[in-house]
Amino acid sequence: MSSEPRYIHHVNFPTTDPDRTAAWYTKVFGMKRIMPKSNSRVVLMTRGNFDLHFTPVEEMERMAPYHFAVEVDDWDDFLAHLAELGIRHTRPIQRPENQSKFCYIHDPDHTMIELVWHGKRPN
């Protein structure tokens, strides 16, 4: 038995349109919507290795600078994927100390998402 947490199970963000949010995260990140057997209004999305939850709200409150980050396997392929979908991103920044890259996108409710890629991940 350990007193240390294993991992973050999920994070929860607000959404003004649950179906639009589910469709966007499916299209952009290949996530799957889980339909709970309970009468929960929360949108449950998963990739198997991480989950996102979205609670419906009437009006969105600005969340910046809060965000979450998603590691991508292939930087160029993922940016090409975003271009195909017409999703704009900030100017990519490269960190020479660890050969990582990052930029930001926003979902339809303007939740900020950092995209990261590590060419040389420290041990």
Short mmCIF file of C-alpha atoms in Angstrom, two decimals, residues 19-62:
data_model
loop_
_atom_site.label_atom_id
_atom_site.label_comp_id
_atom_site.label_asym_id
_atom_site.label_seq_id
_atom_site.Cartn_x
_atom_site.Cartn_y
_atom_site.Cartn_z
CA ASP A 19 -22.26 17.72 -28.04
CA ARG A 20 -20.04 20.25 -29.84
CA THR A 21 -17.32 19.69 -27.22
CA ALA A 22 -17.51 15.89 -27.57
CA ALA A 23 -17.34 16.11 -31.37
CA TRP A 24 -14.36 18.50 -31.25
CA TYR A 25 -12.27 16.36 -28.86
CA THR A 26 -13.11 13.26 -30.91
CA LYS A 27 -12.02 14.96 -34.13
CA VAL A 28 -8.88 16.65 -32.79
CA PHE A 29 -7.53 14.11 -30.27
CA GLY A 30 -9.30 10.88 -31.26
CA MET A 31 -11.09 10.70 -27.91
CA LYS A 32 -14.18 8.59 -27.33
CA ARG A 33 -17.28 9.78 -25.50
CA ILE A 34 -18.41 7.50 -22.70
CA MET A 35 -22.14 7.53 -22.02
CA PRO A 36 -22.62 6.94 -18.27
CA LYS A 37 -25.46 4.74 -17.06
CA SER A 38 -26.26 7.34 -14.41
CA ASN A 39 -28.11 10.52 -15.21
CA SER A 40 -24.92 12.58 -15.08
CA ARG A 41 -24.84 15.58 -17.40
CA VAL A 42 -21.05 15.58 -17.37
CA VAL A 43 -19.44 14.78 -20.73
CA LEU A 44 -16.92 11.96 -20.19
CA MET A 45 -14.19 11.67 -22.81
CA THR A 46 -11.32 9.16 -22.87
CA ARG A 47 -8.29 8.10 -24.89
CA GLY A 48 -7.64 5.17 -22.58
CA ASN A 49 -4.46 6.73 -21.22
CA PHE A 50 -6.12 9.99 -20.07
CA ASP A 51 -9.65 11.26 -19.49
CA LEU A 52 -11.27 14.67 -19.76
CA HIS A 53 -14.60 15.63 -18.22
CA PHE A 54 -16.74 18.62 -19.20
CA THR A 55 -19.51 20.04 -17.03
CA PRO A 56 -22.29 21.88 -18.89
CA VAL A 57 -22.67 25.54 -17.95
CA GLU A 58 -25.00 28.25 -19.22
CA GLU A 59 -22.28 30.85 -19.60
CA MET A 60 -18.55 30.46 -19.93
CA GLU A 61 -16.24 32.20 -17.50
CA ARG A 62 -12.79 32.99 -18.81
#
